[in-house]
Each structure stands twice: as structure tokens, then as C-alpha cells.
Amino acid sequence: MDSLILKNQITIFTTTYCPYCTFAKDFLTRNALPFVEIDVTGNTSFREDLVKKTGGRTTVPQIFIGETSIGGYDDLMALSKTNNFEKLLKNAGIMLKNPLD
């Protein structure tokens, strides 16, 4: 799993049936923030690794900015309203092209 979470990208772990995964991807797309999606639908062992990597979180989406786990959709929305969001993006080498929508 560590090889999938790179320090210079946004990584989002999703399932096909999760509306919050869709909301998170829509937010990132709308704001021209590139991301890599990893679908964990039906992959029990991968989900177990993800729970360990996220400190016990069992829900999706799970979003990483660089190597930092930021949580799920609600966490993304809350973080996007702070200066820390831009700092995390900058540390990952990702620049905002426009103000967030």
C-alpha cells in the first residue's frame, strides 16, 4: 500500500457504491486538483491495510495529500476551509490554480 501513496499526489481510496467518494472526487475535479483513485471495493485484505494506515478508520473515502492522511469527505471539506489545506497541497507539490469552489 505504501507504494500507492506518493508524496507528490492526492490519493483517494474509494468504493463503487459510496456517495461520499463521488462527492470528494467531484470537489477535487471541480478545483482542478489532480488525484489518483484506488477502488478498494471487495478487496478485504487491502481494506485491512488501509484501516491500519489511517489509524483505524474503516470508512471510505480515505484521502491522502502526499503521505498525510486527512480522513474522509467531511474532513476534506473542513480542511479546505483552512490555511492548512493549501500548506498540505504545497508540501505535496500541488498548486491551486484558482480559489476553491
PDB file of N, CA and C in Angstrom:
ATOM      1  N   MET A   1       0.816  -1.190   0.000  1.00  0.00           N
ATOM      2  CA  MET A   1       0.000   0.000   0.000  1.00  0.00           C
ATOM      3  C   MET A   1       0.860   1.254   0.000  1.00  0.00           C
ATOM      4  N   ASP A   2       1.971   1.245   0.727  1.00  0.00           N
ATOM      5  CA  ASP A   2       2.814   2.443   0.792  1.00  0.00           C
ATOM      6  C   ASP A   2       3.260   2.907  -0.589  1.00  0.00           C
ATOM      7  N   SER A   3       3.435   1.977  -1.498  1.00  0.00           N
ATOM      8  CA  SER A   3       3.879   2.362  -2.841  1.00  0.00           C
ATOM      9  C   SER A   3       2.782   3.096  -3.619  1.00  0.00           C
ATOM     10  N   LEU A   4       1.541   3.002  -3.155  1.00  0.00           N
ATOM     11  CA  LEU A   4       0.433   3.681  -3.830  1.00  0.00           C
ATOM     12  C   LEU A   4       0.227   5.108  -3.334  1.00  0.00           C
ATOM     13  N   ILE A   5       0.721   5.383  -2.122  1.00  0.00           N
ATOM     14  CA  ILE A   5       0.552   6.706  -1.519  1.00  0.00           C
ATOM     15  C   ILE A   5       1.861   7.459  -1.715  1.00  0.00           C
ATOM     16  N   LEU A   6       1.886   8.324  -2.699  1.00  0.00           N
ATOM     17  CA  LEU A   6       3.104   9.041  -3.042  1.00  0.00           C
ATOM     18  C   LEU A   6       3.077  10.436  -2.459  1.00  0.00           C
ATOM     19  N   LYS A   7       4.275  10.959  -2.175  1.00  0.00           N
ATOM     20  CA  LYS A   7       4.322  12.252  -1.503  1.00  0.00           C
ATOM     21  C   LYS A   7       3.961  13.424  -2.398  1.00  0.00           C
ATOM     22  N   ASN A   8       3.888  13.230  -3.693  1.00  0.00           N
ATOM     23  CA  ASN A   8       3.584  14.357  -4.584  1.00  0.00           C
ATOM     24  C   ASN A   8       2.253  14.196  -5.307  1.00  0.00           C
ATOM     25  N   GLN A   9       1.269  13.634  -4.614  1.00  0.00           N
ATOM     26  CA  GLN A   9      -0.040  13.487  -5.241  1.00  0.00           C
ATOM     27  C   GLN A   9      -1.128  13.404  -4.176  1.00  0.00           C
ATOM     28  N   ILE A  10      -2.363  13.541  -4.625  1.00  0.00           N
ATOM     29  CA  ILE A  10      -3.525  13.267  -3.791  1.00  0.00           C
ATOM     30  C   ILE A  10      -3.985  11.861  -4.153  1.00  0.00           C
ATOM     31  N   THR A  11      -4.173  11.038  -3.144  1.00  0.00           N
ATOM     32  CA  THR A  11      -4.634   9.672  -3.349  1.00  0.00           C
ATOM     33  C   THR A  11      -5.961   9.520  -2.621  1.00  0.00           C
ATOM     34  N   ILE A  12      -6.945   8.980  -3.305  1.00  0.00           N
ATOM     35  CA  ILE A  12      -8.255   8.782  -2.692  1.00  0.00           C
ATOM     36  C   ILE A  12      -8.669   7.324  -2.857  1.00  0.00           C
ATOM     37  N   PHE A  13      -8.928   6.672  -1.729  1.00  0.00           N
ATOM     38  CA  PHE A  13      -9.373   5.285  -1.713  1.00  0.00           C
ATOM     39  C   PHE A  13     -10.896   5.288  -1.660  1.00  0.00           C
ATOM     40  N   THR A  14     -11.522   4.575  -2.588  1.00  0.00           N
ATOM     41  CA  THR A  14     -12.969   4.635  -2.766  1.00  0.00           C
ATOM     42  C   THR A  14     -13.573   3.243  -2.907  1.00  0.00           C
ATOM     43  N   THR A  15     -14.907   3.225  -2.897  1.00  0.00           N
ATOM     44  CA  THR A  15     -15.660   2.058  -3.343  1.00  0.00           C
ATOM     45  C   THR A  15     -16.662   2.542  -4.388  1.00  0.00           C
ATOM     46  N   THR A  16     -17.164   1.619  -5.172  1.00  0.00           N
ATOM     47  CA  THR A  16     -18.056   1.998  -6.269  1.00  0.00           C
ATOM     48  C   THR A  16     -19.425   2.458  -5.796  1.00  0.00           C
ATOM     49  N   TYR A  17     -19.820   2.087  -4.595  1.00  0.00           N
ATOM     50  CA  TYR A  17     -21.174   2.365  -4.110  1.00  0.00           C
ATOM     51  C   TYR A  17     -21.227   3.489  -3.076  1.00  0.00           C
ATOM     52  N   CYS A  18     -20.179   4.272  -2.958  1.00  0.00           N
ATOM     53  CA  CYS A  18     -20.077   5.279  -1.902  1.00  0.00           C
ATOM     54  C   CYS A  18     -20.373   6.681  -2.439  1.00  0.00           C
ATOM     55  N   PRO A  19     -21.477   7.300  -2.002  1.00  0.00           N
ATOM     56  CA  PRO A  19     -21.771   8.652  -2.489  1.00  0.00           C
ATOM     57  C   PRO A  19     -20.750   9.688  -2.023  1.00  0.00           C
ATOM     58  N   TYR A  20     -20.193   9.510  -0.827  1.00  0.00           N
ATOM     59  CA  TYR A  20     -19.208  10.479  -0.336  1.00  0.00           C
ATOM     60  C   TYR A  20     -17.907  10.407  -1.128  1.00  0.00           C
ATOM     61  N   CYS A  21     -17.609   9.243  -1.669  1.00  0.00           N
ATOM     62  CA  CYS A  21     -16.453   9.115  -2.561  1.00  0.00           C
ATOM     63  C   CYS A  21     -16.677   9.968  -3.805  1.00  0.00           C
ATOM     64  N   THR A  22     -17.873   9.897  -4.347  1.00  0.00           N
ATOM     65  CA  THR A  22     -18.222  10.701  -5.524  1.00  0.00           C
ATOM     66  C   THR A  22     -18.152  12.183  -5.201  1.00  0.00           C
ATOM     67  N   PHE A  23     -18.676  12.587  -4.040  1.00  0.00           N
ATOM     68  CA  PHE A  23     -18.629  13.998  -3.641  1.00  0.00           C
ATOM     69  C   PHE A  23     -17.184  14.486  -3.545  1.00  0.00           C
ATOM     70  N   ALA A  24     -16.314  13.676  -2.937  1.00  0.00           N
ATOM     71  CA  ALA A  24     -14.910  14.064  -2.775  1.00  0.00           C
ATOM     72  C   ALA A  24     -14.222  14.188  -4.134  1.00  0.00           C
ATOM     73  N   LYS A  25     -14.459  13.219  -5.014  1.00  0.00           N
ATOM     74  CA  LYS A  25     -13.853  13.275  -6.349  1.00  0.00           C
ATOM     75  C   LYS A  25     -14.369  14.479  -7.126  1.00  0.00           C
ATOM     76  N   ASP A  26     -15.650  14.776  -6.997  1.00  0.00           N
ATOM     77  CA  ASP A  26     -16.217  15.948  -7.673  1.00  0.00           C
ATOM     78  C   ASP A  26     -15.574  17.238  -7.174  1.00  0.00           C
ATOM     79  N   PHE A  27     -15.374  17.348  -5.861  1.00  0.00           N
ATOM     80  CA  PHE A  27     -14.733  18.535  -5.291  1.00  0.00           C
ATOM     81  C   PHE A  27     -13.317  18.700  -5.845  1.00  0.00           C
ATOM     82  N   LEU A  28     -12.555  17.616  -5.844  1.00  0.00           N
ATOM     83  CA  LEU A  28     -11.176  17.685  -6.340  1.00  0.00           C
ATOM     84  C   LEU A  28     -11.159  18.040  -7.826  1.00  0.00           C
ATOM     85  N   THR A  29     -12.025  17.431  -8.604  1.00  0.00           N
ATOM     86  CA  THR A  29     -12.093  17.698 -10.042  1.00  0.00           C
ATOM     87  C   THR A  29     -12.504  19.136 -10.318  1.00  0.00           C
ATOM     88  N   ARG A  30     -13.536  19.599  -9.615  1.00  0.00           N
ATOM     89  CA  ARG A  30     -14.034  20.970  -9.791  1.00  0.00           C
ATOM     90  C   ARG A  30     -12.951  22.007  -9.508  1.00  0.00           C
ATOM     91  N   ASN A  31     -12.037  21.658  -8.609  1.00  0.00           N
ATOM     92  CA  ASN A  31     -10.981  22.588  -8.221  1.00  0.00           C
ATOM     93  C   ASN A  31      -9.653  22.292  -8.916  1.00  0.00           C
ATOM     94  N   ALA A  32      -9.712  21.488  -9.969  1.00  0.00           N
ATOM     95  CA  ALA A  32      -8.539  21.164 -10.790  1.00  0.00           C
ATOM     96  C   ALA A  32      -7.388  20.622  -9.955  1.00  0.00           C
ATOM     97  N   LEU A  33      -7.733  19.805  -8.956  1.00  0.00           N
ATOM     98  CA  LEU A  33      -6.716  19.171  -8.125  1.00  0.00           C
ATOM     99  C   LEU A  33      -6.554  17.728  -8.600  1.00  0.00           C
ATOM    100  N   PRO A  34      -5.400  17.409  -9.153  1.00  0.00           N
ATOM    101  CA  PRO A  34      -5.198  16.060  -9.685  1.00  0.00           C
ATOM    102  C   PRO A  34      -5.167  15.028  -8.561  1.00  0.00           C
ATOM    103  N   PHE A  35      -5.734  13.868  -8.829  1.00  0.00           N
ATOM    104  CA  PHE A  35      -5.736  12.814  -7.818  1.00  0.00           C
ATOM    105  C   PHE A  35      -5.661  11.455  -8.491  1.00  0.00           C
ATOM    106  N   VAL A  36      -5.238  10.491  -7.701  1.00  0.00           N
ATOM    107  CA  VAL A  36      -5.216   9.096  -8.126  1.00  0.00           C
ATOM    108  C   VAL A  36      -6.270   8.379  -7.298  1.00  0.00           C
ATOM    109  N   GLU A  37      -7.182   7.704  -7.976  1.00  0.00           N
ATOM    110  CA  GLU A  37      -8.239   6.959  -7.292  1.00  0.00           C
ATOM    111  C   GLU A  37      -7.867   5.487  -7.231  1.00  0.00           C
ATOM    112  N   ILE A  38      -8.044   4.903  -6.047  1.00  0.00           N
ATOM    113  CA  ILE A  38      -7.820   3.476  -5.874  1.00  0.00           C
ATOM    114  C   ILE A  38      -9.110   2.874  -5.328  1.00  0.00           C
ATOM    115  N   ASP A  39      -9.740   2.044  -6.136  1.00  0.00           N
ATOM    116  CA  ASP A  39     -11.011   1.414  -5.774  1.00  0.00           C
ATOM    117  C   ASP A  39     -10.718   0.171  -4.937  1.00  0.00           C
ATOM    118  N   VAL A  40     -11.225   0.154  -3.710  1.00  0.00           N
ATOM    119  CA  VAL A  40     -10.994  -0.978  -2.812  1.00  0.00           C
ATOM    120  C   VAL A  40     -12.246  -1.843  -2.652  1.00  0.00           C
ATOM    121  N   THR A  41     -13.207  -1.682  -3.548  1.00  0.00           N
ATOM    122  CA  THR A  41     -14.445  -2.467  -3.491  1.00  0.00           C
ATOM    123  C   THR A  41     -14.116  -3.956  -3.505  1.00  0.00           C
ATOM    124  N   GLY A  42     -14.590  -4.669  -2.484  1.00  0.00           N
ATOM    125  CA  GLY A  42     -14.444  -6.119  -2.445  1.00  0.00           C
ATOM    126  C   GLY A  42     -13.060  -6.639  -2.122  1.00  0.00           C
ATOM    127  N   ASN A  43     -12.108  -5.786  -1.845  1.00  0.00           N
ATOM    128  CA  ASN A  43     -10.740  -6.216  -1.559  1.00  0.00           C
ATOM    129  C   ASN A  43     -10.497  -6.145  -0.051  1.00  0.00           C
ATOM    130  N   THR A  44     -10.860  -7.210   0.652  1.00  0.00           N
ATOM    131  CA  THR A  44     -10.816  -7.232   2.110  1.00  0.00           C
ATOM    132  C   THR A  44      -9.416  -7.012   2.660  1.00  0.00           C
ATOM    133  N   SER A  45      -8.419  -7.669   2.109  1.00  0.00           N
ATOM    134  CA  SER A  45      -7.065  -7.521   2.646  1.00  0.00           C
ATOM    135  C   SER A  45      -6.543  -6.100   2.430  1.00  0.00           C
ATOM    136  N   PHE A  46      -6.879  -5.516   1.303  1.00  0.00           N
ATOM    137  CA  PHE A  46      -6.461  -4.141   1.032  1.00  0.00           C
ATOM    138  C   PHE A  46      -7.150  -3.186   1.994  1.00  0.00           C
ATOM    139  N   ARG A  47      -8.431  -3.426   2.259  1.00  0.00           N
ATOM    140  CA  ARG A  47      -9.176  -2.584   3.207  1.00  0.00           C
ATOM    141  C   ARG A  47      -8.557  -2.684   4.596  1.00  0.00           C
ATOM    142  N   GLU A  48      -8.128  -3.876   4.997  1.00  0.00           N
ATOM    143  CA  GLU A  48      -7.485  -4.047   6.305  1.00  0.00           C
ATOM    144  C   GLU A  48      -6.200  -3.239   6.378  1.00  0.00           C
ATOM    145  N   ASP A  49      -5.413  -3.247   5.317  1.00  0.00           N
ATOM    146  CA  ASP A  49      -4.189  -2.439   5.275  1.00  0.00           C
ATOM    147  C   ASP A  49      -4.520  -0.953   5.352  1.00  0.00           C
ATOM    148  N   LEU A  50      -5.580  -0.546   4.686  1.00  0.00           N
ATOM    149  CA  LEU A  50      -5.990   0.852   4.694  1.00  0.00           C
ATOM    150  C   LEU A  50      -6.399   1.287   6.099  1.00  0.00           C
ATOM    151  N   VAL A  51      -7.115   0.434   6.819  1.00  0.00           N
ATOM    152  CA  VAL A  51      -7.515   0.743   8.199  1.00  0.00           C
ATOM    153  C   VAL A  51      -6.276   0.965   9.058  1.00  0.00           C
ATOM    154  N   LYS A  52      -5.265   0.145   8.891  1.00  0.00           N
ATOM    155  CA  LYS A  52      -4.012   0.321   9.645  1.00  0.00           C
ATOM    156  C   LYS A  52      -3.331   1.632   9.273  1.00  0.00           C
ATOM    157  N   LYS A  53      -3.287   1.932   8.004  1.00  0.00           N
ATOM    158  CA  LYS A  53      -2.593   3.130   7.512  1.00  0.00           C
ATOM    159  C   LYS A  53      -3.291   4.416   7.952  1.00  0.00           C
ATOM    160  N   THR A  54      -4.598   4.343   8.183  1.00  0.00           N
ATOM    161  CA  THR A  54      -5.365   5.540   8.544  1.00  0.00           C
ATOM    162  C   THR A  54      -5.662   5.619  10.038  1.00  0.00           C
ATOM    163  N   GLY A  55      -5.000   4.809  10.826  1.00  0.00           N
ATOM    164  CA  GLY A  55      -5.186   4.883  12.272  1.00  0.00           C
ATOM    165  C   GLY A  55      -6.519   4.339  12.752  1.00  0.00           C
ATOM    166  N   GLY A  56      -7.069   3.370  12.036  1.00  0.00           N
ATOM    167  CA  GLY A  56      -8.292   2.714  12.473  1.00  0.00           C
ATOM    168  C   GLY A  56      -9.559   3.153  11.769  1.00  0.00           C
ATOM    169  N   ARG A  57      -9.455   4.039  10.827  1.00  0.00           N
ATOM    170  CA  ARG A  57     -10.655   4.482  10.098  1.00  0.00           C
ATOM    171  C   ARG A  57     -11.119   3.372   9.162  1.00  0.00           C
ATOM    172  N   THR A  58     -12.410   3.095   9.215  1.00  0.00           N
ATOM    173  CA  THR A  58     -12.948   1.976   8.429  1.00  0.00           C
ATOM    174  C   THR A  58     -13.833   2.421   7.271  1.00  0.00           C
ATOM    175  N   THR A  59     -14.038   3.715   7.129  1.00  0.00           N
ATOM    176  CA  THR A  59     -14.941   4.219   6.095  1.00  0.00           C
ATOM    177  C   THR A  59     -14.170   4.682   4.863  1.00  0.00           C
ATOM    178  N   VAL A  60     -14.890   4.852   3.782  1.00  0.00           N
ATOM    179  CA  VAL A  60     -14.348   5.472   2.575  1.00  0.00           C
ATOM    180  C   VAL A  60     -15.201   6.687   2.261  1.00  0.00           C
ATOM    181  N   PRO A  61     -14.659   7.655   1.590  1.00  0.00           N
ATOM    182  CA  PRO A  61     -13.305   7.664   1.062  1.00  0.00           C
ATOM    183  C   PRO A  61     -12.279   7.884   2.169  1.00  0.00           C
ATOM    184  N   GLN A  62     -11.062   7.485   1.893  1.00  0.00           N
ATOM    185  CA  GLN A  62      -9.909   7.865   2.698  1.00  0.00           C
ATOM    186  C   GLN A  62      -8.987   8.610   1.759  1.00  0.00           C
ATOM    187  N   ILE A  63      -8.608   9.805   2.184  1.00  0.00           N
ATOM    188  CA  ILE A  63      -7.885  10.718   1.306  1.00  0.00           C
ATOM    189  C   ILE A  63      -6.530  11.035   1.909  1.00  0.00           C
ATOM    190  N   PHE A  64      -5.517  10.976   1.066  1.00  0.00           N
ATOM    191  CA  PHE A  64      -4.161  11.354   1.452  1.00  0.00           C
ATOM    192  C   PHE A  64      -3.728  12.516   0.581  1.00  0.00           C
ATOM    193  N   ILE A  65      -3.151  13.524   1.215  1.00  0.00           N
ATOM    194  CA  ILE A  65      -2.470  14.584   0.473  1.00  0.00           C
ATOM    195  C   ILE A  65      -0.998  14.346   0.728  1.00  0.00           C
ATOM    196  N   GLY A  66      -0.293  13.977  -0.321  1.00  0.00           N
ATOM    197  CA  GLY A  66       1.055  13.476  -0.117  1.00  0.00           C
ATOM    198  C   GLY A  66       0.946  12.214   0.719  1.00  0.00           C
ATOM    199  N   GLU A  67       1.750  12.132   1.757  1.00  0.00           N
ATOM    200  CA  GLU A  67       1.726  10.955   2.626  1.00  0.00           C
ATOM    201  C   GLU A  67       0.900  11.185   3.885  1.00  0.00           C
ATOM    202  N   THR A  68       0.176  12.295   3.931  1.00  0.00           N
ATOM    203  CA  THR A  68      -0.619  12.651   5.104  1.00  0.00           C
ATOM    204  C   THR A  68      -2.070  12.236   4.915  1.00  0.00           C
ATOM    205  N   SER A  69      -2.558  11.400   5.821  1.00  0.00           N
ATOM    206  CA  SER A  69      -3.962  11.008   5.804  1.00  0.00           C
ATOM    207  C   SER A  69      -4.784  12.160   6.360  1.00  0.00           C
ATOM    208  N   ILE A  70      -5.759  12.623   5.570  1.00  0.00           N
ATOM    209  CA  ILE A  70      -6.597  13.722   6.052  1.00  0.00           C
ATOM    210  C   ILE A  70      -7.985  13.243   6.446  1.00  0.00           C
ATOM    211  N   GLY A  71      -8.306  11.980   6.214  1.00  0.00           N
ATOM    212  CA  GLY A  71      -9.616  11.452   6.573  1.00  0.00           C
ATOM    213  C   GLY A  71     -10.504  11.306   5.360  1.00  0.00           C
ATOM    214  N   GLY A  72     -11.800  11.532   5.579  1.00  0.00           N
ATOM    215  CA  GLY A  72     -12.783  11.330   4.529  1.00  0.00           C
ATOM    216  C   GLY A  72     -13.315  12.626   3.950  1.00  0.00           C
ATOM    217  N   TYR A  73     -14.502  12.540   3.365  1.00  0.00           N
ATOM    218  CA  TYR A  73     -15.095  13.683   2.678  1.00  0.00           C
ATOM    219  C   TYR A  73     -15.342  14.853   3.625  1.00  0.00           C
ATOM    220  N   ASP A  74     -15.968  14.595   4.768  1.00  0.00           N
ATOM    221  CA  ASP A  74     -16.241  15.687   5.712  1.00  0.00           C
ATOM    222  C   ASP A  74     -14.949  16.350   6.172  1.00  0.00           C
ATOM    223  N   ASP A  75     -13.918  15.547   6.386  1.00  0.00           N
ATOM    224  CA  ASP A  75     -12.615  16.088   6.786  1.00  0.00           C
ATOM    225  C   ASP A  75     -12.018  16.939   5.670  1.00  0.00           C
ATOM    226  N   LEU A  76     -12.162  16.482   4.430  1.00  0.00           N
ATOM    227  CA  LEU A  76     -11.680  17.246   3.278  1.00  0.00           C
ATOM    228  C   LEU A  76     -12.370  18.598   3.207  1.00  0.00           C
ATOM    229  N   MET A  77     -13.682  18.604   3.392  1.00  0.00           N
ATOM    230  CA  MET A  77     -14.436  19.860   3.318  1.00  0.00           C
ATOM    231  C   MET A  77     -14.026  20.816   4.436  1.00  0.00           C
ATOM    232  N   ALA A  78     -13.863  20.295   5.643  1.00  0.00           N
ATOM    233  CA  ALA A  78     -13.450  21.143   6.765  1.00  0.00           C
ATOM    234  C   ALA A  78     -12.040  21.677   6.539  1.00  0.00           C
ATOM    235  N   LEU A  79     -11.136  20.813   6.106  1.00  0.00           N
ATOM    236  CA  LEU A  79      -9.749  21.217   5.870  1.00  0.00           C
ATOM    237  C   LEU A  79      -9.649  22.241   4.751  1.00  0.00           C
ATOM    238  N   SER A  80     -10.486  22.115   3.746  1.00  0.00           N
ATOM    239  CA  SER A  80     -10.413  23.024   2.595  1.00  0.00           C
ATOM    240  C   SER A  80     -10.750  24.464   2.970  1.00  0.00           C
ATOM    241  N   LYS A  81     -11.340  24.651   4.120  1.00  0.00           N
ATOM    242  CA  LYS A  81     -11.694  25.996   4.582  1.00  0.00           C
ATOM    243  C   LYS A  81     -10.599  26.618   5.450  1.00  0.00           C
ATOM    244  N   THR A  82      -9.458  25.932   5.570  1.00  0.00           N
ATOM    245  CA  THR A  82      -8.363  26.420   6.414  1.00  0.00           C
ATOM    246  C   THR A  82      -7.105  26.667   5.587  1.00  0.00           C
ATOM    247  N   ASN A  83      -6.172  27.384   6.183  1.00  0.00           N
ATOM    248  CA  ASN A  83      -4.871  27.601   5.539  1.00  0.00           C
ATOM    249  C   ASN A  83      -4.060  26.313   5.468  1.00  0.00           C
ATOM    250  N   ASN A  84      -4.344  25.372   6.361  1.00  0.00           N
ATOM    251  CA  ASN A  84      -3.591  24.116   6.365  1.00  0.00           C
ATOM    252  C   ASN A  84      -3.773  23.328   5.074  1.00  0.00           C
ATOM    253  N   PHE A  85      -4.918  23.476   4.426  1.00  0.00           N
ATOM    254  CA  PHE A  85      -5.169  22.765   3.173  1.00  0.00           C
ATOM    255  C   PHE A  85      -4.152  23.185   2.116  1.00  0.00           C
ATOM    256  N   GLU A  86      -4.002  24.487   1.937  1.00  0.00           N
ATOM    257  CA  GLU A  86      -3.039  24.975   0.943  1.00  0.00           C
ATOM    258  C   GLU A  86      -1.616  24.588   1.318  1.00  0.00           C
ATOM    259  N   LYS A  87      -1.298  24.577   2.609  1.00  0.00           N
ATOM    260  CA  LYS A  87       0.043  24.172   3.054  1.00  0.00           C
ATOM    261  C   LYS A  87       0.310  22.710   2.719  1.00  0.00           C
ATOM    262  N   LEU A  88      -0.677  21.845   2.993  1.00  0.00           N
ATOM    263  CA  LEU A  88      -0.511  20.428   2.656  1.00  0.00           C
ATOM    264  C   LEU A  88      -0.334  20.238   1.155  1.00  0.00           C
ATOM    265  N   LEU A  89      -1.146  20.946   0.374  1.00  0.00           N
ATOM    266  CA  LEU A  89      -1.012  20.856  -1.082  1.00  0.00           C
ATOM    267  C   LEU A  89       0.372  21.312  -1.522  1.00  0.00           C
ATOM    268  N   LYS A  90       0.811  22.445  -0.997  1.00  0.00           N
ATOM    269  CA  LYS A  90       2.121  22.983  -1.373  1.00  0.00           C
ATOM    270  C   LYS A  90       3.233  22.012  -1.001  1.00  0.00           C
ATOM    271  N   ASN A  91       3.152  21.422   0.197  1.00  0.00           N
ATOM    272  CA  ASN A  91       4.165  20.449   0.624  1.00  0.00           C
ATOM    273  C   ASN A  91       4.190  19.221  -0.278  1.00  0.00           C
ATOM    274  N   ALA A  92       3.050  18.917  -0.892  1.00  0.00           N
ATOM    275  CA  ALA A  92       2.969  17.782  -1.820  1.00  0.00           C
ATOM    276  C   ALA A  92       3.306  18.198  -3.250  1.00  0.00           C
ATOM    277  N   GLY A  93       3.635  19.480  -3.441  1.00  0.00           N
ATOM    278  CA  GLY A  93       3.980  19.959  -4.776  1.00  0.00           C
ATOM    279  C   GLY A  93       2.779  20.212  -5.661  1.00  0.00           C
ATOM    280  N   ILE A  94       1.615  20.411  -5.046  1.00  0.00           N
ATOM    281  CA  ILE A  94       0.379  20.640  -5.793  1.00  0.00           C
ATOM    282  C   ILE A  94      -0.040  22.086  -5.569  1.00  0.00           C
ATOM    283  N   MET A  95      -0.242  22.802  -6.644  1.00  0.00           N
ATOM    284  CA  MET A  95      -0.618  24.206  -6.539  1.00  0.00           C
ATOM    285  C   MET A  95      -2.073  24.408  -6.949  1.00  0.00           C
ATOM    286  N   LEU A  96      -2.761  25.233  -6.174  1.00  0.00           N
ATOM    287  CA  LEU A  96      -4.117  25.636  -6.557  1.00  0.00           C
ATOM    288  C   LEU A  96      -4.028  26.583  -7.738  1.00  0.00           C
ATOM    289  N   LYS A  97      -4.824  26.341  -8.743  1.00  0.00           N
ATOM    290  CA  LYS A  97      -4.824  27.219  -9.913  1.00  0.00           C
ATOM    291  C   LYS A  97      -5.821  28.354  -9.753  1.00  0.00           C
ATOM    292  N   ASN A  98      -6.858  28.128  -8.963  1.00  0.00           N
ATOM    293  CA  ASN A  98      -7.919  29.107  -8.744  1.00  0.00           C
ATOM    294  C   ASN A  98      -8.367  29.015  -7.290  1.00  0.00           C
ATOM    295  N   PRO A  99      -9.086  30.030  -6.817  1.00  0.00           N
ATOM    296  CA  PRO A  99      -9.684  29.900  -5.480  1.00  0.00           C
ATOM    297  C   PRO A  99     -10.605  28.681  -5.442  1.00  0.00           C
ATOM    298  N   LEU A 100     -10.709  28.066  -4.284  1.00  0.00           N
ATOM    299  CA  LEU A 100     -11.542  26.868  -4.158  1.00  0.00           C
ATOM    300  C   LEU A 100     -13.003  27.171  -4.414  1.00  0.00           C
ATOM    301  N   ASP A 101     -13.658  26.215  -5.032  1.00  0.00           N
ATOM    302  CA  ASP A 101     -15.086  26.312  -5.324  1.00  0.00           C
ATOM    303  C   ASP A 101     -15.847  25.489  -4.300  1.00  0.00           C
TER     304      ASP A 101
END
